[in-house]
Short mmCIF file of C-alpha atoms and ligand atoms in Angstrom, two decimals:
data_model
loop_
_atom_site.label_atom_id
_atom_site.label_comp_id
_atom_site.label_asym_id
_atom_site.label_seq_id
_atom_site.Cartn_x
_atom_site.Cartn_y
_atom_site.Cartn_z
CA UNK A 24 7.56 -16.63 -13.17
CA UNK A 25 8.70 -17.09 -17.29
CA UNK A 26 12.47 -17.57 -16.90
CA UNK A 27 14.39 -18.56 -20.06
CA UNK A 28 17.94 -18.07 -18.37
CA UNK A 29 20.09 -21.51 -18.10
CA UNK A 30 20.20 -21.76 -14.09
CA UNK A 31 23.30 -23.25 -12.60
CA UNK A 32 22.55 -26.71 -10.73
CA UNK A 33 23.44 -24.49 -7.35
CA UNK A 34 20.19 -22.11 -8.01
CA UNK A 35 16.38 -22.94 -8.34
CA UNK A 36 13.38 -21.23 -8.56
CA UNK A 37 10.64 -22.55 -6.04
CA UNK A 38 7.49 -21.19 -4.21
CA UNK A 39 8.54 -19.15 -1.35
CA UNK A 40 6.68 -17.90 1.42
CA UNK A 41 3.23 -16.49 0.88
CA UNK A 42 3.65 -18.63 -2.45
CA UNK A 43 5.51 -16.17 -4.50
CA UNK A 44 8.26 -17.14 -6.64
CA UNK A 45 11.97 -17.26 -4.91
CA UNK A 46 15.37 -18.10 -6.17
CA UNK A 47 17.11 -20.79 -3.80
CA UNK A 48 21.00 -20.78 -3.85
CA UNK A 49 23.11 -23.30 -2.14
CA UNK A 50 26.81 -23.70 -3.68
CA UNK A 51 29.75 -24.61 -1.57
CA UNK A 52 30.03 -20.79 -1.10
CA UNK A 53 26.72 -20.49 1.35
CA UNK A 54 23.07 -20.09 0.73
CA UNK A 55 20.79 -17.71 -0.14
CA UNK A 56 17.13 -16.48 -1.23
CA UNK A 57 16.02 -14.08 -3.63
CA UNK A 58 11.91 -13.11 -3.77
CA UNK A 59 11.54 -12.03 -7.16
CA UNK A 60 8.90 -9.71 -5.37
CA UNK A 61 11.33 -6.65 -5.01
CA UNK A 62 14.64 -8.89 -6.02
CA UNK A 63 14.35 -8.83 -1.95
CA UNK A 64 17.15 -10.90 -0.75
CA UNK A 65 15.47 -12.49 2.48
CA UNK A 66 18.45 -14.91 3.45
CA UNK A 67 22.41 -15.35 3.27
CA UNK A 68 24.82 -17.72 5.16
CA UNK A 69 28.26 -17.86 3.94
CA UNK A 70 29.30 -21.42 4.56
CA UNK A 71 31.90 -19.98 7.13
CA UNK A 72 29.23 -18.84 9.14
CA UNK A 73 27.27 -20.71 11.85
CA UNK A 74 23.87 -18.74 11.73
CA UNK A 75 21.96 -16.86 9.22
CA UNK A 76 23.61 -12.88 8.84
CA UNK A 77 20.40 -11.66 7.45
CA UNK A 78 17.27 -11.18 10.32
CA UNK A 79 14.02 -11.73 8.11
CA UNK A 80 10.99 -11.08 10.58
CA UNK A 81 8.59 -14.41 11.40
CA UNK A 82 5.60 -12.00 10.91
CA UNK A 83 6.89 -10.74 7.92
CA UNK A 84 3.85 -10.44 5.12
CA UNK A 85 4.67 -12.47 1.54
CA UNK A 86 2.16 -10.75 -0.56
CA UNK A 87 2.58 -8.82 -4.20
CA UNK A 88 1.08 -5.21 -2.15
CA UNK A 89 3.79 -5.48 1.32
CA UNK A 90 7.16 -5.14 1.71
CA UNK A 91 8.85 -8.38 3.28
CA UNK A 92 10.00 -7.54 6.65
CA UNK A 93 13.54 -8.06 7.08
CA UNK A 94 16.27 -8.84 4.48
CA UNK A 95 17.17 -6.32 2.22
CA UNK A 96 14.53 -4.34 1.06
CA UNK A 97 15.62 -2.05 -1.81
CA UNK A 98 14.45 1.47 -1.15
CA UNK A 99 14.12 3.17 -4.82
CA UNK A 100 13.17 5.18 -6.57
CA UNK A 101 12.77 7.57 -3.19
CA UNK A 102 13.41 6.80 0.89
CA UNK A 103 10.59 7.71 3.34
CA UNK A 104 7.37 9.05 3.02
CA UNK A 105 6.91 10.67 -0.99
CA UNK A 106 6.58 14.38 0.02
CA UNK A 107 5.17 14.98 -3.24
CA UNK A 108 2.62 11.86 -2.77
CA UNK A 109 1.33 11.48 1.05
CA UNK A 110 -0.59 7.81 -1.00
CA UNK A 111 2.70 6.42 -2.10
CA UNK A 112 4.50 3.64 -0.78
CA UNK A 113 7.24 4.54 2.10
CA UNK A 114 10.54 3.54 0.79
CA UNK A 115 9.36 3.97 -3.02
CA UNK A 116 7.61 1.13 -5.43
CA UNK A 117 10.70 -0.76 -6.13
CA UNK A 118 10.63 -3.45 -3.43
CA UNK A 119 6.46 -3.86 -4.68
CA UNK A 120 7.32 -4.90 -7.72
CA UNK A 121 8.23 -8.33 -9.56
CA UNK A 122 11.75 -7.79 -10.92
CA UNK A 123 12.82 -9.73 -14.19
CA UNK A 124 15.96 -12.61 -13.82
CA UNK A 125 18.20 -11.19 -16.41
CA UNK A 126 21.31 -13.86 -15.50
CA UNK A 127 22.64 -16.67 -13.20
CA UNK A 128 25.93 -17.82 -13.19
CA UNK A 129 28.14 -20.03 -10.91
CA UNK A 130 32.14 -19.49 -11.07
CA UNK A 131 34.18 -22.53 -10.76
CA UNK A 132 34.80 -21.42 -7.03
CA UNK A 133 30.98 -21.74 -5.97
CA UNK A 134 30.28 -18.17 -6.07
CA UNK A 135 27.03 -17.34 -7.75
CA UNK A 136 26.08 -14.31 -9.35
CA UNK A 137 22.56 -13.27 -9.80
CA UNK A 138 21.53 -10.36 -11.81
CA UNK A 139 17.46 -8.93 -11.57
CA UNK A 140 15.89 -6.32 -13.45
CA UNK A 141 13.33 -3.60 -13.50
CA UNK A 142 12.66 -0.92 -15.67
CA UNK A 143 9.83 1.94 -16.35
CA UNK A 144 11.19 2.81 -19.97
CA UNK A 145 10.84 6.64 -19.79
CA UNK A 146 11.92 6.56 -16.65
CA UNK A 147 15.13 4.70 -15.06
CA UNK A 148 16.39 0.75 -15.91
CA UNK A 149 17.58 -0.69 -13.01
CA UNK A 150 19.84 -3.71 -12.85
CA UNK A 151 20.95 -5.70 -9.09
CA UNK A 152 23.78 -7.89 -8.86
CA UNK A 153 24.13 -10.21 -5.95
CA UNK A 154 26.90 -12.38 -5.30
CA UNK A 155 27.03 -15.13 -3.13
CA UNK A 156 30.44 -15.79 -1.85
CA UNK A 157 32.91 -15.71 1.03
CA UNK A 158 31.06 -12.36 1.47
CA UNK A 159 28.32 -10.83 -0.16
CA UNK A 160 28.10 -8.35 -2.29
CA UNK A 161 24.72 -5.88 -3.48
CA UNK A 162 24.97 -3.73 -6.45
CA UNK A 163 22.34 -1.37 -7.28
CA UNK A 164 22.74 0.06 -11.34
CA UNK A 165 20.75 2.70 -12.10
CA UNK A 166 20.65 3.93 -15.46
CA UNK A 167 19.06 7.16 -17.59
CA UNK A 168 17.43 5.81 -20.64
CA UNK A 169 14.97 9.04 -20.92
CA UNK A 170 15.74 12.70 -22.83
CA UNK A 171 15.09 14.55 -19.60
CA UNK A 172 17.54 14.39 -16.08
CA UNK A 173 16.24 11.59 -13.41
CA UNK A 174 16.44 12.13 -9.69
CA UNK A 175 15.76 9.33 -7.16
CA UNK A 176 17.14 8.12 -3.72
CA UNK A 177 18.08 4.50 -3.38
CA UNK A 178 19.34 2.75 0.02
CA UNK A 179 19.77 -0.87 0.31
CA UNK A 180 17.90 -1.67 3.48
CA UNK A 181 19.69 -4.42 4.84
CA UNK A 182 18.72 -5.79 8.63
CA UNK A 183 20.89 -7.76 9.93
CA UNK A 184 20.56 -10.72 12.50
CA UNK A 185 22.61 -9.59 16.04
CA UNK A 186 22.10 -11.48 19.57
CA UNK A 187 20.82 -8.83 21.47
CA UNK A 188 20.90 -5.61 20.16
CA UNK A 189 21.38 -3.83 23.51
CA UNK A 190 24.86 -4.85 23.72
CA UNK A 191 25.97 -4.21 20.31
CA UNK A 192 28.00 -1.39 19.03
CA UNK A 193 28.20 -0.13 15.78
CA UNK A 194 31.76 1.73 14.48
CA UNK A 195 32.64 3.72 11.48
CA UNK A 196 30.49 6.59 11.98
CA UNK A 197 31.66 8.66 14.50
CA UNK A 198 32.28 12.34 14.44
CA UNK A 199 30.17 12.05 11.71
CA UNK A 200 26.77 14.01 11.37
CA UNK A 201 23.31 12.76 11.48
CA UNK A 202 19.57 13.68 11.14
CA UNK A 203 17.62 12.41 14.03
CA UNK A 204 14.76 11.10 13.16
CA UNK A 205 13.60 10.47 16.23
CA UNK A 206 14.19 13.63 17.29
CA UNK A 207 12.68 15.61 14.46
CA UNK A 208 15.37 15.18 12.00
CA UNK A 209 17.73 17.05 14.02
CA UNK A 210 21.16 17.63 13.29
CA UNK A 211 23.63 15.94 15.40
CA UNK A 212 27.30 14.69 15.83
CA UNK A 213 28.02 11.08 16.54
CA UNK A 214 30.38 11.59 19.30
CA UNK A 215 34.21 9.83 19.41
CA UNK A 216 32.53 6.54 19.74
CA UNK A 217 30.48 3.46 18.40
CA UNK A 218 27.01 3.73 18.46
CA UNK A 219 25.14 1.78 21.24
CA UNK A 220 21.51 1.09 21.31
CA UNK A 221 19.28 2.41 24.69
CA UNK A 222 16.02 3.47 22.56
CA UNK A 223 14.37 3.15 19.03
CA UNK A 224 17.51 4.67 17.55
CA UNK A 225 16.47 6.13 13.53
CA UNK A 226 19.74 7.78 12.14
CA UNK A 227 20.72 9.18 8.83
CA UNK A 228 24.39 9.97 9.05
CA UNK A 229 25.54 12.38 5.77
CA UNK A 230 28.46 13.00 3.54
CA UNK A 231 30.34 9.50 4.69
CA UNK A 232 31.72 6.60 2.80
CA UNK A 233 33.49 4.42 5.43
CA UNK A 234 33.18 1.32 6.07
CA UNK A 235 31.14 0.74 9.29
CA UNK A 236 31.38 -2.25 11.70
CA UNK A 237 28.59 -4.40 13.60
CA UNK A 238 30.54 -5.69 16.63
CA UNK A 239 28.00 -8.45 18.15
CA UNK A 240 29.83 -9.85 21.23
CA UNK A 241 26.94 -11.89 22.31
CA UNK A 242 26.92 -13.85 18.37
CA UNK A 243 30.92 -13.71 19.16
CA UNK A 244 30.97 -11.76 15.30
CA UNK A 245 31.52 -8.46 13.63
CA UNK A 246 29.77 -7.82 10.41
CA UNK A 247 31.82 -5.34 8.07
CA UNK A 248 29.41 -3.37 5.72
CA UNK A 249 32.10 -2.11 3.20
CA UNK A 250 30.28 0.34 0.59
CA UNK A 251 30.68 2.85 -2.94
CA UNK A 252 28.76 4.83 -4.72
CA UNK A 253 26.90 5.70 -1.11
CA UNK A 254 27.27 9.12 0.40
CA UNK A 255 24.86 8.22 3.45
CA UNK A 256 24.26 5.46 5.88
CA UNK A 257 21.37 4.86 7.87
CA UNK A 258 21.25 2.98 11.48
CA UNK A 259 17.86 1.95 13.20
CA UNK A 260 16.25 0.13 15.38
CA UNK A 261 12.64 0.52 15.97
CA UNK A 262 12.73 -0.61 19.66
CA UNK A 263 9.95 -1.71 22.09
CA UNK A 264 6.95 0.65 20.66
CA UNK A 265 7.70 0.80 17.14
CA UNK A 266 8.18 -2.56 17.02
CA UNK A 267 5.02 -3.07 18.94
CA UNK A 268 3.28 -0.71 15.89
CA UNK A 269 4.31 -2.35 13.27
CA UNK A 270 1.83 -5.74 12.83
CA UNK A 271 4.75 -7.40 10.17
CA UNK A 272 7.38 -7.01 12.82
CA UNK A 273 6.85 -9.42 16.40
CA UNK A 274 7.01 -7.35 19.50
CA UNK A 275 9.56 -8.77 21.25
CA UNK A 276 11.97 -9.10 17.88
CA UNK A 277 13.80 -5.82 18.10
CA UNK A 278 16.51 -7.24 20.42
CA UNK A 279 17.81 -9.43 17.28
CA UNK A 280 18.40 -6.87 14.69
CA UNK A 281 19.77 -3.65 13.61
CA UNK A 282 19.51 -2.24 10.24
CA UNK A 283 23.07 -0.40 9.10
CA UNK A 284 21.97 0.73 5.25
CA UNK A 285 23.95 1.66 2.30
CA UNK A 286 22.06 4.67 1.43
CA UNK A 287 22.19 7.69 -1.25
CA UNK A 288 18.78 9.91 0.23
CA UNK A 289 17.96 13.43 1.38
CA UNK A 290 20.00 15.73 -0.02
CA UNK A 291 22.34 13.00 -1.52
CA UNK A 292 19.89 11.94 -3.77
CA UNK A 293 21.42 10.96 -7.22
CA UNK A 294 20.45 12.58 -10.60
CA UNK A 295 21.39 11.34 -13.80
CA UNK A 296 21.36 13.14 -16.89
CA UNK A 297 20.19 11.38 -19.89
CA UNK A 298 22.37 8.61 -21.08
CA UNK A 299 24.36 8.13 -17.36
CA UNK A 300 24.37 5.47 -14.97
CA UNK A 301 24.89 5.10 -11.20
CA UNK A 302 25.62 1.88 -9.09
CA UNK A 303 25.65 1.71 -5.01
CA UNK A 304 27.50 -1.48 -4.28
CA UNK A 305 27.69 -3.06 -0.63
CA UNK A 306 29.80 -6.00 0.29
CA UNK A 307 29.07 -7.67 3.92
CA UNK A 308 31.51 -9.75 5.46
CA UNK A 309 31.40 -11.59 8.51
CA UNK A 310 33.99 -12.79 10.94
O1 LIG B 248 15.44 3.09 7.56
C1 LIG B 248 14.75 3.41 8.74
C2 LIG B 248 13.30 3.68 8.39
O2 LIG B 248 13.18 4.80 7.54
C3 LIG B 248 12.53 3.85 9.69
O3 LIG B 248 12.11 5.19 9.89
C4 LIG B 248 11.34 2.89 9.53
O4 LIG B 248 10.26 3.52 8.89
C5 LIG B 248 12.00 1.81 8.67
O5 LIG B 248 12.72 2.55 7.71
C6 LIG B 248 11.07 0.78 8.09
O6 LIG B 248 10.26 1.35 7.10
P1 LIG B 248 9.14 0.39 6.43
O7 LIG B 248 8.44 1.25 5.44
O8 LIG B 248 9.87 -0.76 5.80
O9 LIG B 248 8.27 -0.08 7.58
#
């Protein structure tokens, strides 16, 4: 991987998992790893933290044609199946791809700011900014280089690492609607309450920008998932027989995660005229 940016001494590039390319950061802020394969953040630890916030899979796949399992997988340039493409990648082609290091810097606090990039020229330029601090803090740019309007949907997947996910609750989203998708994509409300977890539980909640909250008694920790630019949030976990279908993910792993995801998809895709630009940004904080 051809990198002519001046790394800080808190941030190297080594061989990751599978062998592909990964940048390491350790400051006095935390640590954290970046796969240049999809700019997939696979790890992050504040150094307040005692354990790892992000749950990465241990049958995850490291190879240029799979998603990693786990982390945060950027969902772009669509979310789902393509309905216009049955053959094309779930989740679109972003997190398949080798994204460029565009910068690296290191305040004089310890934070560190790393900045990937990928771009189809008539197409979109994206740019993602992660910063590695006291929290953490996931900005997806999208910009309109072309002559003709661009429509995508974007979600930054993020699992995150819980105790056991049967007694965790998840607040911020109730009264809000949802599509069910494991009821069909039904449309539901989330009653007056946090969100528990009794079954593979696949929610896209519309039309909300709040904050939502991981409370994870059993980890004693909440995880806040502040957002903008995000008009949807999606919760899931796959459960016993999803997880048990899915070869990259171990069958008895679903206790220790839940996915909460900073979303713009369905009918709150984005589109950008020519010239515009449009950046999701999440920032996670534990306590
Ligand atoms: O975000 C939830 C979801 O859409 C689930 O339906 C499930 O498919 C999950 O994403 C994982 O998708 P992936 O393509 O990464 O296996």
């Amino acid at each position: 991987m051809p990198v002519d940016i001046a790394l800080p001494s808190s941030v190297r590039i080594e061989p990751g998992a599978g062998g592909l390319p990964r940048l390491s950061i350790n400051s006095r802020q935390g640590s954290a790893e970046i796969y240049f394969h999809g700019a997939h953040l696979t790890a992050w630890q504040p150094a307040s933290a005692s354990a790892p916030v992000l749950w990465l899979s241990r049958e995850s796949v490291f190879a240029e044609n799979k998603a990693i399992r786990g982390g945060v997988p950027i969902c772009f340039p669509w979310f789902g199946a393509n309905v216009a493409d049955p053959k094309a990648p779930a989740h679109g082609f972003a997190r398949l791809r080798a994204w460029t290091l565009l910068d690296a810097q290191e305040d004089a606090t310890g934070v560190v700011s790393i900045t990937l990039g990928l771009e189809s020229p008539d197409m979109f330029q994206a740019q993602y900014r992660v910063e590695i601090g006291p929290s953490l803090t996931m900005q997806l740019q999208i910009h309109n280089p072309a002559q003709t309007p661009f429509t995508f949907e974007e979600a930054l997947h993020t699992y995150f690492a819980v105790h056991d996910v049967r007694n965790v609750t998840v607040s911020g989203l109730e009264d809000t609607e949802y599509l069910d998708k494991v009821a069909g994509f039904e449309r539901r409300i989330q009653p007056h309450e946090a969100i528990h977890f009794t079954a593979e539980t696949d929610r896209v909640y519309l039309n909300t920008r709040t904050a939502c909250v991981i409370h994870d008694p059993g980890a004693r920790r909440t995880i806040t998932i502040n957002k903008t630019g995000s008009d949807t949030t999606v919760v899931w976990n796959p459960w016993i027989d999803k997880a048990r279908a899915m070869a990259d993910f171990g069958d008895h792993e679903w206790p220790e995660m839940v996915c909460v995801e900073t979303c713009n998809v369905g009918d709150y895709a984005r589109t950008l005229v020519p010239g515009e630009s449009h950046t999701m940004t999440a920032i996670i904080s534990v306590s």
